[in-house]
PDB file of C-alpha atoms and ligand atoms in Angstrom:
ATOM      1  CA  UNK A   1     126.089 104.985  85.000  1.00  0.00           C
ATOM      2  CA  UNK A   2     124.307 104.740  81.646  1.00  0.00           C
ATOM      3  CA  UNK A   3     121.100 106.740  81.351  1.00  0.00           C
ATOM      4  CA  UNK A   4     118.452 106.005  78.738  1.00  0.00           C
ATOM      5  CA  UNK A   5     117.499 109.224  76.948  1.00  0.00           C
ATOM      6  CA  UNK A   6     115.150 108.935  73.960  1.00  0.00           C
ATOM      7  CA  UNK A   7     116.405 105.544  72.831  1.00  0.00           C
ATOM      8  CA  UNK A   8     120.121 106.134  73.457  1.00  0.00           C
ATOM      9  CA  UNK A   9     122.300 105.204  76.411  1.00  0.00           C
ATOM     10  CA  UNK A  10     124.295 108.224  77.582  1.00  0.00           C
ATOM     11  CA  UNK A  11     127.000 108.577  80.195  1.00  0.00           C
ATOM     12  CA  UNK A  12     125.727 110.307  83.293  1.00  0.00           C
ATOM     13  CA  UNK A  13     127.561 113.523  82.454  1.00  0.00           C
ATOM     14  CA  UNK A  14     126.082 113.651  78.947  1.00  0.00           C
ATOM     15  CA  UNK A  15     122.548 112.785  80.010  1.00  0.00           C
ATOM     16  CA  UNK A  16     120.941 116.206  79.724  1.00  0.00           C
ATOM     17  CA  UNK A  17     117.653 117.803  78.832  1.00  0.00           C
ATOM     18  CA  UNK A  18     117.023 121.207  77.316  1.00  0.00           C
ATOM     19  CA  UNK A  19     116.170 124.198  79.500  1.00  0.00           C
ATOM     20  CA  UNK A  20     113.208 124.583  77.106  1.00  0.00           C
ATOM     21  CA  UNK A  21     111.791 121.186  78.062  1.00  0.00           C
ATOM     22  CA  UNK A  22     108.335 121.775  79.508  1.00  0.00           C
ATOM     23  CA  UNK A  23     109.011 119.083  82.091  1.00  0.00           C
ATOM     24  CA  UNK A  24     111.434 121.579  83.621  1.00  0.00           C
ATOM     25  CA  UNK A  25     109.640 124.823  82.721  1.00  0.00           C
ATOM     26  CA  UNK A  26     106.180 123.736  83.918  1.00  0.00           C
ATOM     27  CA  UNK A  27     106.456 120.320  85.542  1.00  0.00           C
ATOM     28  CA  UNK A  28     104.623 119.102  82.446  1.00  0.00           C
ATOM     29  CA  UNK A  29     105.288 115.384  82.412  1.00  0.00           C
ATOM     30  CA  UNK A  30     104.828 112.166  84.329  1.00  0.00           C
ATOM     31  CA  UNK A  31     106.989 109.592  86.079  1.00  0.00           C
ATOM     32  CA  UNK A  32     107.236 106.216  87.745  1.00  0.00           C
ATOM     33  CA  UNK A  33     109.493 104.923  90.507  1.00  0.00           C
ATOM     34  CA  UNK A  34     110.141 101.191  90.146  1.00  0.00           C
ATOM     35  CA  UNK A  35     112.315  98.748  92.059  1.00  0.00           C
ATOM     36  CA  UNK A  36     114.422  95.801  90.992  1.00  0.00           C
ATOM     37  CA  UNK A  37     115.042  92.966  93.437  1.00  0.00           C
ATOM     38  CA  UNK A  38     117.240  89.953  92.982  1.00  0.00           C
ATOM     39  CA  UNK A  39     117.708  90.534  89.227  1.00  0.00           C
ATOM     40  CA  UNK A  40     114.017  91.123  88.488  1.00  0.00           C
ATOM     41  CA  UNK A  41     111.958  94.259  87.947  1.00  0.00           C
ATOM     42  CA  UNK A  42     109.131  94.141  90.487  1.00  0.00           C
ATOM     43  CA  UNK A  43     105.569  94.832  89.289  1.00  0.00           C
ATOM     44  CA  UNK A  44     106.867  96.203  85.978  1.00  0.00           C
ATOM     45  CA  UNK A  45     103.639  95.800  84.019  1.00  0.00           C
ATOM     46  CA  UNK A  46     101.618  97.529  86.766  1.00  0.00           C
ATOM     47  CA  UNK A  47     104.018 100.493  86.783  1.00  0.00           C
ATOM     48  CA  UNK A  48     103.970 100.850  83.009  1.00  0.00           C
ATOM     49  CA  UNK A  49     100.180 100.579  82.933  1.00  0.00           C
ATOM     50  CA  UNK A  50      99.998 103.390  85.500  1.00  0.00           C
ATOM     51  CA  UNK A  51     102.455 105.443  83.427  1.00  0.00           C
ATOM     52  CA  UNK A  52     100.163 105.139  80.411  1.00  0.00           C
ATOM     53  CA  UNK A  53      97.117 106.075  82.531  1.00  0.00           C
ATOM     54  CA  UNK A  54      98.934 109.206  83.744  1.00  0.00           C
ATOM     55  CA  UNK A  55      99.869 109.989  80.120  1.00  0.00           C
ATOM     56  CA  UNK A  56      96.271 109.587  78.990  1.00  0.00           C
ATOM     57  CA  UNK A  57      95.061 111.937  81.712  1.00  0.00           C
ATOM     58  CA  UNK A  58      97.415 114.725  80.607  1.00  0.00           C
ATOM     59  CA  UNK A  59      96.950 114.092  76.848  1.00  0.00           C
ATOM     60  CA  UNK A  60     100.559 113.049  76.389  1.00  0.00           C
ATOM     61  CA  UNK A  61     101.281 110.562  73.614  1.00  0.00           C
ATOM     62  CA  UNK A  62     104.107 108.280  74.646  1.00  0.00           C
ATOM     63  CA  UNK A  63     105.788 107.416  71.319  1.00  0.00           C
ATOM     64  CA  UNK A  64     106.345 103.785  72.362  1.00  0.00           C
ATOM     65  CA  UNK A  65     104.134 100.809  73.172  1.00  0.00           C
ATOM     66  CA  UNK A  66     103.730  99.347  76.683  1.00  0.00           C
ATOM     67  CA  UNK A  67     105.978  96.454  75.639  1.00  0.00           C
ATOM     68  CA  UNK A  68     108.674  98.749  74.260  1.00  0.00           C
ATOM     69  CA  UNK A  69     108.762 100.811  77.453  1.00  0.00           C
ATOM     70  CA  UNK A  70     108.988  97.620  79.531  1.00  0.00           C
ATOM     71  CA  UNK A  71     111.888  96.390  77.380  1.00  0.00           C
ATOM     72  CA  UNK A  72     113.671  99.742  77.691  1.00  0.00           C
ATOM     73  CA  UNK A  73     113.394  99.587  81.512  1.00  0.00           C
ATOM     74  CA  UNK A  74     114.821  96.063  81.628  1.00  0.00           C
ATOM     75  CA  UNK A  75     117.605  96.962  79.164  1.00  0.00           C
ATOM     76  CA  UNK A  76     118.565 100.045  81.220  1.00  0.00           C
ATOM     77  CA  UNK A  77     118.952  97.791  84.272  1.00  0.00           C
ATOM     78  CA  UNK A  78     121.075  95.393  82.210  1.00  0.00           C
ATOM     79  CA  UNK A  79     123.300  98.206  80.897  1.00  0.00           C
ATOM     80  CA  UNK A  80     123.983  99.215  84.501  1.00  0.00           C
ATOM     81  CA  UNK A  81     124.447  95.731  85.930  1.00  0.00           C
ATOM     82  CA  UNK A  82     121.520  96.292  88.312  1.00  0.00           C
ATOM     83  CA  UNK A  83     120.292  93.368  90.416  1.00  0.00           C
ATOM     84  CA  UNK A  84     118.796  95.396  93.251  1.00  0.00           C
ATOM     85  CA  UNK A  85     118.016  98.984  92.477  1.00  0.00           C
ATOM     86  CA  UNK A  86     115.631 101.796  91.837  1.00  0.00           C
ATOM     87  CA  UNK A  87     114.433 102.867  88.426  1.00  0.00           C
ATOM     88  CA  UNK A  88     113.169 106.371  87.767  1.00  0.00           C
ATOM     89  CA  UNK A  89     111.252 106.601  84.487  1.00  0.00           C
ATOM     90  CA  UNK A  90     110.145 110.020  83.244  1.00  0.00           C
ATOM     91  CA  UNK A  91     108.231 111.187  80.233  1.00  0.00           C
ATOM     92  CA  UNK A  92     108.375 114.957  79.729  1.00  0.00           C
ATOM     93  CA  UNK A  93     106.281 117.019  77.339  1.00  0.00           C
ATOM     94  CA  UNK A  94     109.542 117.778  75.553  1.00  0.00           C
ATOM     95  CA  UNK A  95     111.158 120.879  74.102  1.00  0.00           C
ATOM     96  CA  UNK A  96     108.813 123.791  73.425  1.00  0.00           C
ATOM     97  CA  UNK A  97     108.725 127.557  73.415  1.00  0.00           C
ATOM     98  CA  UNK A  98     108.308 129.782  76.464  1.00  0.00           C
ATOM     99  CA  UNK A  99     104.630 129.891  77.261  1.00  0.00           C
ATOM    100  CA  UNK A 100     102.840 126.914  78.664  1.00  0.00           C
ATOM    101  CA  UNK A 101     101.023 125.719  75.547  1.00  0.00           C
ATOM    102  CA  UNK A 102     101.931 122.027  75.230  1.00  0.00           C
ATOM    103  CA  UNK A 103     101.030 122.102  71.525  1.00  0.00           C
ATOM    104  CA  UNK A 104     104.352 123.844  70.959  1.00  0.00           C
ATOM    105  CA  UNK A 105     106.194 120.741  72.147  1.00  0.00           C
ATOM    106  CA  UNK A 106     106.730 118.315  69.279  1.00  0.00           C
ATOM    107  CA  UNK A 107     108.333 115.286  70.868  1.00  0.00           C
ATOM    108  CA  UNK A 108     108.034 113.956  74.405  1.00  0.00           C
ATOM    109  CA  UNK A 109     111.312 112.882  76.000  1.00  0.00           C
ATOM    110  CA  UNK A 110     111.697 109.546  77.707  1.00  0.00           C
ATOM    111  CA  UNK A 111     114.357 109.188  80.373  1.00  0.00           C
ATOM    112  CA  UNK A 112     115.200 106.091  82.408  1.00  0.00           C
ATOM    113  CA  UNK A 113     117.641 106.173  85.319  1.00  0.00           C
ATOM    114  CA  UNK A 114     118.606 102.923  87.054  1.00  0.00           C
ATOM    115  CA  UNK A 115     120.302 103.596  90.379  1.00  0.00           C
ATOM    116  CA  UNK A 116     119.771 102.826  94.062  1.00  0.00           C
ATOM    117  CA  UNK A 117     117.587 104.438  96.726  1.00  0.00           C
ATOM    118  CA  UNK A 118     117.417 104.512 100.526  1.00  0.00           C
ATOM    119  CA  UNK A 119     114.514 106.631 101.707  1.00  0.00           C
ATOM    120  CA  UNK A 120     114.592 106.005 105.452  1.00  0.00           C
ATOM    121  CA  UNK A 121     117.295 104.875 107.878  1.00  0.00           C
ATOM    122  CA  UNK A 122     117.328 101.075 108.428  1.00  0.00           C
ATOM    123  CA  UNK A 123     116.679 101.481 112.183  1.00  0.00           C
ATOM    124  CA  UNK A 124     113.303 103.129 111.455  1.00  0.00           C
ATOM    125  CA  UNK A 125     112.185  99.857 109.848  1.00  0.00           C
ATOM    126  CA  UNK A 126     113.044  98.081 113.120  1.00  0.00           C
ATOM    127  CA  UNK A 127     111.723 100.557 115.657  1.00  0.00           C
ATOM    128  CA  UNK A 128     109.021 102.265 113.630  1.00  0.00           C
ATOM    129  CA  UNK A 129     108.766 105.875 112.518  1.00  0.00           C
ATOM    130  CA  UNK A 130     106.973 108.958 113.819  1.00  0.00           C
ATOM    131  CA  UNK A 131     104.865 111.050 111.433  1.00  0.00           C
ATOM    132  CA  UNK A 132     102.772 114.216 111.685  1.00  0.00           C
ATOM    133  CA  UNK A 133      99.701 115.665 110.010  1.00  0.00           C
ATOM    134  CA  UNK A 134     100.630 118.800 108.089  1.00  0.00           C
ATOM    135  CA  UNK A 135      98.668 121.936 107.117  1.00  0.00           C
ATOM    136  CA  UNK A 136      99.101 121.504 103.346  1.00  0.00           C
ATOM    137  CA  UNK A 137      96.142 119.466 102.090  1.00  0.00           C
ATOM    138  CA  UNK A 138      96.309 117.030  99.206  1.00  0.00           C
ATOM    139  CA  UNK A 139      95.483 118.419  95.759  1.00  0.00           C
ATOM    140  CA  UNK A 140      91.805 118.326  94.817  1.00  0.00           C
ATOM    141  CA  UNK A 141      90.745 115.808  92.176  1.00  0.00           C
ATOM    142  CA  UNK A 142      89.154 118.677  90.331  1.00  0.00           C
ATOM    143  CA  UNK A 143      92.418 120.641  90.319  1.00  0.00           C
ATOM    144  CA  UNK A 144      95.333 118.243  89.838  1.00  0.00           C
ATOM    145  CA  UNK A 145      94.148 114.681  90.391  1.00  0.00           C
ATOM    146  CA  UNK A 146      96.528 112.896  92.807  1.00  0.00           C
ATOM    147  CA  UNK A 147      96.087 109.763  90.680  1.00  0.00           C
ATOM    148  CA  UNK A 148      98.265 111.406  88.025  1.00  0.00           C
ATOM    149  CA  UNK A 149     101.901 110.764  88.873  1.00  0.00           C
ATOM    150  CA  UNK A 150     102.959 114.080  87.420  1.00  0.00           C
ATOM    151  CA  UNK A 151     106.291 115.890  87.485  1.00  0.00           C
ATOM    152  CA  UNK A 152     104.558 118.564  89.558  1.00  0.00           C
ATOM    153  CA  UNK A 153     105.207 117.297  93.092  1.00  0.00           C
ATOM    154  CA  UNK A 154     105.156 120.645  94.889  1.00  0.00           C
ATOM    155  CA  UNK A 155     102.007 119.705  96.820  1.00  0.00           C
ATOM    156  CA  UNK A 156     103.910 116.755  98.290  1.00  0.00           C
ATOM    157  CA  UNK A 157     107.174 118.664  98.715  1.00  0.00           C
ATOM    158  CA  UNK A 158     105.447 121.419 100.705  1.00  0.00           C
ATOM    159  CA  UNK A 159     103.978 118.758 102.982  1.00  0.00           C
ATOM    160  CA  UNK A 160     107.412 117.092 103.286  1.00  0.00           C
ATOM    161  CA  UNK A 161     108.976 120.418 104.315  1.00  0.00           C
ATOM    162  CA  UNK A 162     106.294 120.840 106.974  1.00  0.00           C
ATOM    163  CA  UNK A 163     107.025 117.342 108.288  1.00  0.00           C
ATOM    164  CA  UNK A 164     110.754 118.090 108.350  1.00  0.00           C
ATOM    165  CA  UNK A 165     110.130 121.340 110.222  1.00  0.00           C
ATOM    166  CA  UNK A 166     108.246 119.307 112.819  1.00  0.00           C
ATOM    167  CA  UNK A 167     111.227 116.948 113.111  1.00  0.00           C
ATOM    168  CA  UNK A 168     109.635 114.112 111.133  1.00  0.00           C
ATOM    169  CA  UNK A 169     110.547 112.407 107.895  1.00  0.00           C
ATOM    170  CA  UNK A 170     107.077 111.907 106.513  1.00  0.00           C
ATOM    171  CA  UNK A 171     103.754 113.769 106.597  1.00  0.00           C
ATOM    172  CA  UNK A 172     100.150 112.599 106.787  1.00  0.00           C
ATOM    173  CA  UNK A 173      98.190 114.620 104.230  1.00  0.00           C
ATOM    174  CA  UNK A 174      94.470 115.206 104.654  1.00  0.00           C
ATOM    175  CA  UNK A 175      92.164 116.060 101.788  1.00  0.00           C
ATOM    176  CA  UNK A 176      90.074 119.225 101.626  1.00  0.00           C
ATOM    177  CA  UNK A 177      87.294 117.477 103.582  1.00  0.00           C
ATOM    178  CA  UNK A 178      89.677 116.566 106.385  1.00  0.00           C
ATOM    179  CA  UNK A 179      89.861 112.852 105.655  1.00  0.00           C
ATOM    180  CA  UNK A 180      93.222 111.087 105.595  1.00  0.00           C
ATOM    181  CA  UNK A 181      94.543 110.871 102.051  1.00  0.00           C
ATOM    182  CA  UNK A 182      98.134 109.574 101.981  1.00  0.00           C
ATOM    183  CA  UNK A 183     101.690 110.579 102.797  1.00  0.00           C
ATOM    184  CA  UNK A 184     103.977 112.561 100.489  1.00  0.00           C
ATOM    185  CA  UNK A 185     105.459 109.500  98.820  1.00  0.00           C
ATOM    186  CA  UNK A 186     103.664 106.599 100.462  1.00  0.00           C
ATOM    187  CA  UNK A 187     100.168 105.239 101.038  1.00  0.00           C
ATOM    188  CA  UNK A 188      98.994 104.810 104.634  1.00  0.00           C
ATOM    189  CA  UNK A 189      97.415 101.751 106.292  1.00  0.00           C
ATOM    190  CA  UNK A 190      96.072 100.987 109.748  1.00  0.00           C
ATOM    191  CA  UNK A 191      95.173  97.732 111.456  1.00  0.00           C
ATOM    192  CA  UNK A 192      92.048  97.935 113.637  1.00  0.00           C
ATOM    193  CA  UNK A 193      90.383  94.963 115.344  1.00  0.00           C
ATOM    194  CA  UNK A 194      92.146  92.544 112.996  1.00  0.00           C
ATOM    195  CA  UNK A 195      91.133  94.357 109.809  1.00  0.00           C
ATOM    196  CA  UNK A 196      93.488  96.173 107.434  1.00  0.00           C
ATOM    197  CA  UNK A 197      92.199  99.613 106.438  1.00  0.00           C
ATOM    198  CA  UNK A 198      93.506 102.169 103.950  1.00  0.00           C
ATOM    199  CA  UNK A 199      91.866 105.334 102.583  1.00  0.00           C
ATOM    200  CA  UNK A 200      89.915 104.945  99.347  1.00  0.00           C
ATOM    201  CA  UNK A 201      91.493 106.335  96.175  1.00  0.00           C
ATOM    202  CA  UNK A 202      88.688 108.901  96.146  1.00  0.00           C
ATOM    203  CA  UNK A 203      90.208 110.433  99.305  1.00  0.00           C
ATOM    204  CA  UNK A 204      93.071 111.623  97.104  1.00  0.00           C
ATOM    205  CA  UNK A 205      95.552 108.790  97.281  1.00  0.00           C
ATOM    206  CA  UNK A 206      97.795 107.554  94.505  1.00  0.00           C
ATOM    207  CA  UNK A 207      96.829 104.121  93.216  1.00  0.00           C
ATOM    208  CA  UNK A 208      99.976 102.753  94.841  1.00  0.00           C
ATOM    209  CA  UNK A 209     101.445  99.590  93.380  1.00  0.00           C
ATOM    210  CA  UNK A 210     102.787  98.575  96.801  1.00  0.00           C
ATOM    211  CA  UNK A 211      99.363  99.388  98.268  1.00  0.00           C
ATOM    212  CA  UNK A 212      97.769  96.909  95.851  1.00  0.00           C
ATOM    213  CA  UNK A 213     100.353  94.205  96.561  1.00  0.00           C
ATOM    214  CA  UNK A 214      99.966  94.586 100.333  1.00  0.00           C
ATOM    215  CA  UNK A 215      96.159  94.442 100.112  1.00  0.00           C
ATOM    216  CA  UNK A 216      96.507  91.146  98.202  1.00  0.00           C
ATOM    217  CA  UNK A 217      99.014  89.780 100.749  1.00  0.00           C
ATOM    218  CA  UNK A 218      96.700  90.674 103.642  1.00  0.00           C
ATOM    219  CA  UNK A 219      93.771  88.904 101.944  1.00  0.00           C
ATOM    220  CA  UNK A 220      96.022  85.898 101.376  1.00  0.00           C
ATOM    221  CA  UNK A 221      96.487  85.791 105.162  1.00  0.00           C
ATOM    222  CA  UNK A 222      92.729  85.641 105.548  1.00  0.00           C
ATOM    223  CA  UNK A 223      92.567  89.229 106.808  1.00  0.00           C
ATOM    224  CA  UNK A 224      89.681  91.498 105.786  1.00  0.00           C
ATOM    225  CA  UNK A 225      90.802  94.568 103.857  1.00  0.00           C
ATOM    226  CA  UNK A 226      88.594  97.644 103.510  1.00  0.00           C
ATOM    227  CA  UNK A 227      88.891 101.178 102.139  1.00  0.00           C
ATOM    228  CA  UNK A 228      86.745 103.431 104.320  1.00  0.00           C
ATOM    229  CA  UNK A 229      87.272 107.151 104.770  1.00  0.00           C
ATOM    230  CA  UNK A 230      89.602 107.574 107.729  1.00  0.00           C
ATOM    231  CA  UNK A 231      90.031 110.502 110.101  1.00  0.00           C
ATOM    232  CA  UNK A 232      92.987 111.436 112.306  1.00  0.00           C
ATOM    233  CA  UNK A 233      90.996 109.957 115.204  1.00  0.00           C
ATOM    234  CA  UNK A 234      91.019 106.589 113.410  1.00  0.00           C
ATOM    235  CA  UNK A 235      94.797 106.803 112.991  1.00  0.00           C
ATOM    236  CA  UNK A 236      95.356 107.718 116.660  1.00  0.00           C
ATOM    237  CA  UNK A 237      93.258 104.778 117.864  1.00  0.00           C
ATOM    238  CA  UNK A 238      94.639 102.193 115.444  1.00  0.00           C
ATOM    239  CA  UNK A 239      96.236  98.999 116.742  1.00  0.00           C
ATOM    240  CA  UNK A 240      98.978  99.236 114.114  1.00  0.00           C
ATOM    241  CA  UNK A 241      99.966 101.620 111.343  1.00  0.00           C
ATOM    242  CA  UNK A 242     102.365 101.358 108.411  1.00  0.00           C
ATOM    243  CA  UNK A 243     103.195 103.091 105.139  1.00  0.00           C
ATOM    244  CA  UNK A 244     103.703 101.503 101.734  1.00  0.00           C
ATOM    245  CA  UNK A 245     105.603 102.708  98.688  1.00  0.00           C
ATOM    246  CA  UNK A 246     108.082 101.511  96.122  1.00  0.00           C
ATOM    247  CA  UNK A 247     110.796 103.577  97.755  1.00  0.00           C
ATOM    248  CA  UNK A 248     109.738 103.096 101.391  1.00  0.00           C
ATOM    249  CA  UNK A 249     108.576  99.473 100.940  1.00  0.00           C
ATOM    250  CA  UNK A 250     106.661  98.772 104.207  1.00  0.00           C
ATOM    251  CA  UNK A 251     107.590 100.949 107.153  1.00  0.00           C
ATOM    252  CA  UNK A 252     105.930 100.698 110.579  1.00  0.00           C
ATOM    253  CA  UNK A 253     104.543 103.886 112.174  1.00  0.00           C
ATOM    254  CA  UNK A 254     104.562 104.104 115.968  1.00  0.00           C
ATOM    255  CA  UNK A 255     103.631 107.734 116.664  1.00  0.00           C
ATOM    256  CA  UNK A 256     101.326 110.191 114.924  1.00  0.00           C
ATOM    257  CA  UNK A 257     100.953 113.815 116.076  1.00  0.00           C
ATOM    258  CA  UNK A 258     102.428 112.851 119.443  1.00  0.00           C
ATOM    259  CA  UNK A 259      99.990 109.961 119.989  1.00  0.00           C
ATOM    260  CA  UNK A 260     101.553 106.533 120.504  1.00  0.00           C
ATOM    261  CA  UNK A 261     100.051 104.000 118.107  1.00  0.00           C
ATOM    262  CA  UNK A 262      99.158 100.620 119.598  1.00  0.00           C
ATOM    263  CA  UNK A 263     101.965  99.376 121.821  1.00  0.00           C
ATOM    264  CA  UNK A 264     104.432 101.912 120.463  1.00  0.00           C
ATOM    265  CA  UNK A 265     106.273  99.135 118.679  1.00  0.00           C
ATOM    266  CA  UNK A 266     105.779  97.745 115.146  1.00  0.00           C
ATOM    267  CA  UNK A 267     102.698  95.499 115.249  1.00  0.00           C
ATOM    268  CA  UNK A 268     102.496  91.754 114.552  1.00  0.00           C
ATOM    269  CA  UNK A 269     100.389  91.979 111.390  1.00  0.00           C
ATOM    270  CA  UNK A 270     102.691  94.702 110.050  1.00  0.00           C
ATOM    271  CA  UNK A 271     105.617  92.352 110.719  1.00  0.00           C
ATOM    272  CA  UNK A 272     103.894  89.507 108.919  1.00  0.00           C
ATOM    273  CA  UNK A 273     103.153  91.698 105.889  1.00  0.00           C
ATOM    274  CA  UNK A 274     106.745  92.993 105.789  1.00  0.00           C
ATOM    275  CA  UNK A 275     107.967  89.399 105.749  1.00  0.00           C
ATOM    276  CA  UNK A 276     105.541  88.357 103.011  1.00  0.00           C
ATOM    277  CA  UNK A 277     106.366  91.443 100.937  1.00  0.00           C
ATOM    278  CA  UNK A 278     110.104  90.762 101.018  1.00  0.00           C
ATOM    279  CA  UNK A 279     109.515  87.103 100.200  1.00  0.00           C
ATOM    280  CA  UNK A 280     107.457  88.104  97.153  1.00  0.00           C
ATOM    281  CA  UNK A 281     110.000  90.647  95.897  1.00  0.00           C
ATOM    282  CA  UNK A 282     112.691  87.939  95.915  1.00  0.00           C
ATOM    283  CA  UNK A 283     110.859  85.589  93.574  1.00  0.00           C
ATOM    284  CA  UNK A 284     108.598  87.629  91.315  1.00  0.00           C
ATOM    285  CA  UNK A 285     109.151  90.227  88.606  1.00  0.00           C
ATOM    286  CA  UNK A 286     110.427  90.628  85.084  1.00  0.00           C
ATOM    287  CA  UNK A 287     113.860  88.923  84.737  1.00  0.00           C
ATOM    288  CA  UNK A 288     116.658  91.316  83.782  1.00  0.00           C
ATOM    289  CA  UNK A 289     119.236  88.694  82.852  1.00  0.00           C
ATOM    290  CA  UNK A 290     118.878  85.752  80.469  1.00  0.00           C
ATOM    291  CA  UNK A 291     119.962  83.024  82.881  1.00  0.00           C
ATOM    292  CA  UNK A 292     116.854  83.761  84.910  1.00  0.00           C
ATOM    293  CA  UNK A 293     114.465  83.670  81.971  1.00  0.00           C
TER     294      UNK A 293
HETATM  295  N1  PXG B   1     101.695 108.219  97.084  1.00  0.00           N
HETATM  296  C1  PXG B   1     102.508 109.076  96.443  1.00  0.00           C
HETATM  297  C2  PXG B   1     102.151 110.505  96.394  1.00  0.00           C
HETATM  298  C3  PXG B   1     103.651 108.590  95.817  1.00  0.00           C
HETATM  299  O1  PXG B   1     104.462 109.430  95.161  1.00  0.00           O
HETATM  300  C4  PXG B   1     103.132 106.371  96.597  1.00  0.00           C
HETATM  301  C5  PXG B   1     101.986 106.903  97.176  1.00  0.00           C
HETATM  302  C6  PXG B   1     103.372 104.892  96.673  1.00  0.00           C
HETATM  303  O2  PXG B   1     103.100 104.301  95.401  1.00  0.00           O
HETATM  304  P1  PXG B   1     103.870 103.008  94.883  1.00  0.00           P
HETATM  305  O3  PXG B   1     103.273 102.751  93.553  1.00  0.00           O
HETATM  306  O4  PXG B   1     105.336 103.354  94.818  1.00  0.00           O
HETATM  307  O5  PXG B   1     103.603 101.950  95.854  1.00  0.00           O
HETATM  308  C7  PXG B   1     103.990 107.223  95.904  1.00  0.00           C
HETATM  309  C8  PXG B   1     105.238 106.692  95.256  1.00  0.00           C
HETATM  310  C9  PXG B   1     110.845 109.105  96.157  1.00  0.00           C
HETATM  311  C10 PXG B   1     109.895 108.018  95.804  1.00  0.00           C
HETATM  312  O6  PXG B   1     111.786 109.307  95.382  1.00  0.00           O
HETATM  313  C11 PXG B   1     108.525 108.244  95.876  1.00  0.00           C
HETATM  314  C12 PXG B   1     107.641 107.233  95.518  1.00  0.00           C
HETATM  315  C13 PXG B   1     108.106 106.002  95.146  1.00  0.00           C
HETATM  316  C14 PXG B   1     109.474 105.785  95.061  1.00  0.00           C
HETATM  317  C15 PXG B   1     110.391 106.803  95.407  1.00  0.00           C
HETATM  318  O7  PXG B   1     110.650 109.784  97.182  1.00  0.00           O
HETATM  319  N2  PXG B   1     106.336 107.538  95.575  1.00  0.00           N
END
């Protein structure tokens, strides 16, 4: 595997960062998780835009333009012969001194890994997954805004551990007010009385790229989409529930905190959206190889 590190392609074993990189020392940096399907990078511009928004929020100057970062992502896929895969793009604050002052870090580091990912077992996509609400609440906007896709994912990891302890693979996170926010690496949706509902970004959810795509696909089907505050009660009494994320794609949820959702099987609108999502991933995106251009 060839890894992009600051403009060079390194073998996996030589792709290293310094122990003085503040990305490691303090989680000071940002990232994106992107997918390639059928020789194209899906929603590339949207991911790179979000990367630059995260950078802006943490006062990190990415020493490349949007277009240059997009080209580097596509080239990293090409170098690795990727047609279907997962791209992890990181920008760290770079090498500094001990002490958290980011001003001591001269140059951010940009790393791009193009590999594969399988978050959940294939059978969970067929049968649906069970999730639980966990005690760890989502970060406050006023503390570490969940809109920033930062290298500090401990809030999410703590919630993931709590889900695992409860025998589940994913956690529902509430915000400090008790409203549903999102899962540790996915946005959450319900279907109620024919409408598609997902928590507003102000509830502490990441501005998920898959979330946006699925909202568009639902509207295309003539379905009303809304973003009200949701409580656990709303989840329990939903007709259908599913999660969205670049890694997870769309995964049906059939049980939450021991309550069976809907019929206990993946719902019909969820199925329709899964189908439309996969159809879209096959035909859209930034071409990696010339013959597709
Ligand atoms: N919320 C959080 C906290 C996330 O980290 C999403 C929602 C979904 O956003 P997108 O833009 O992907 O639709 C994410 C994304 C992993 C992994 O390695 C995590 C994500 C994406 C890909 C892989 O666990 N999280």
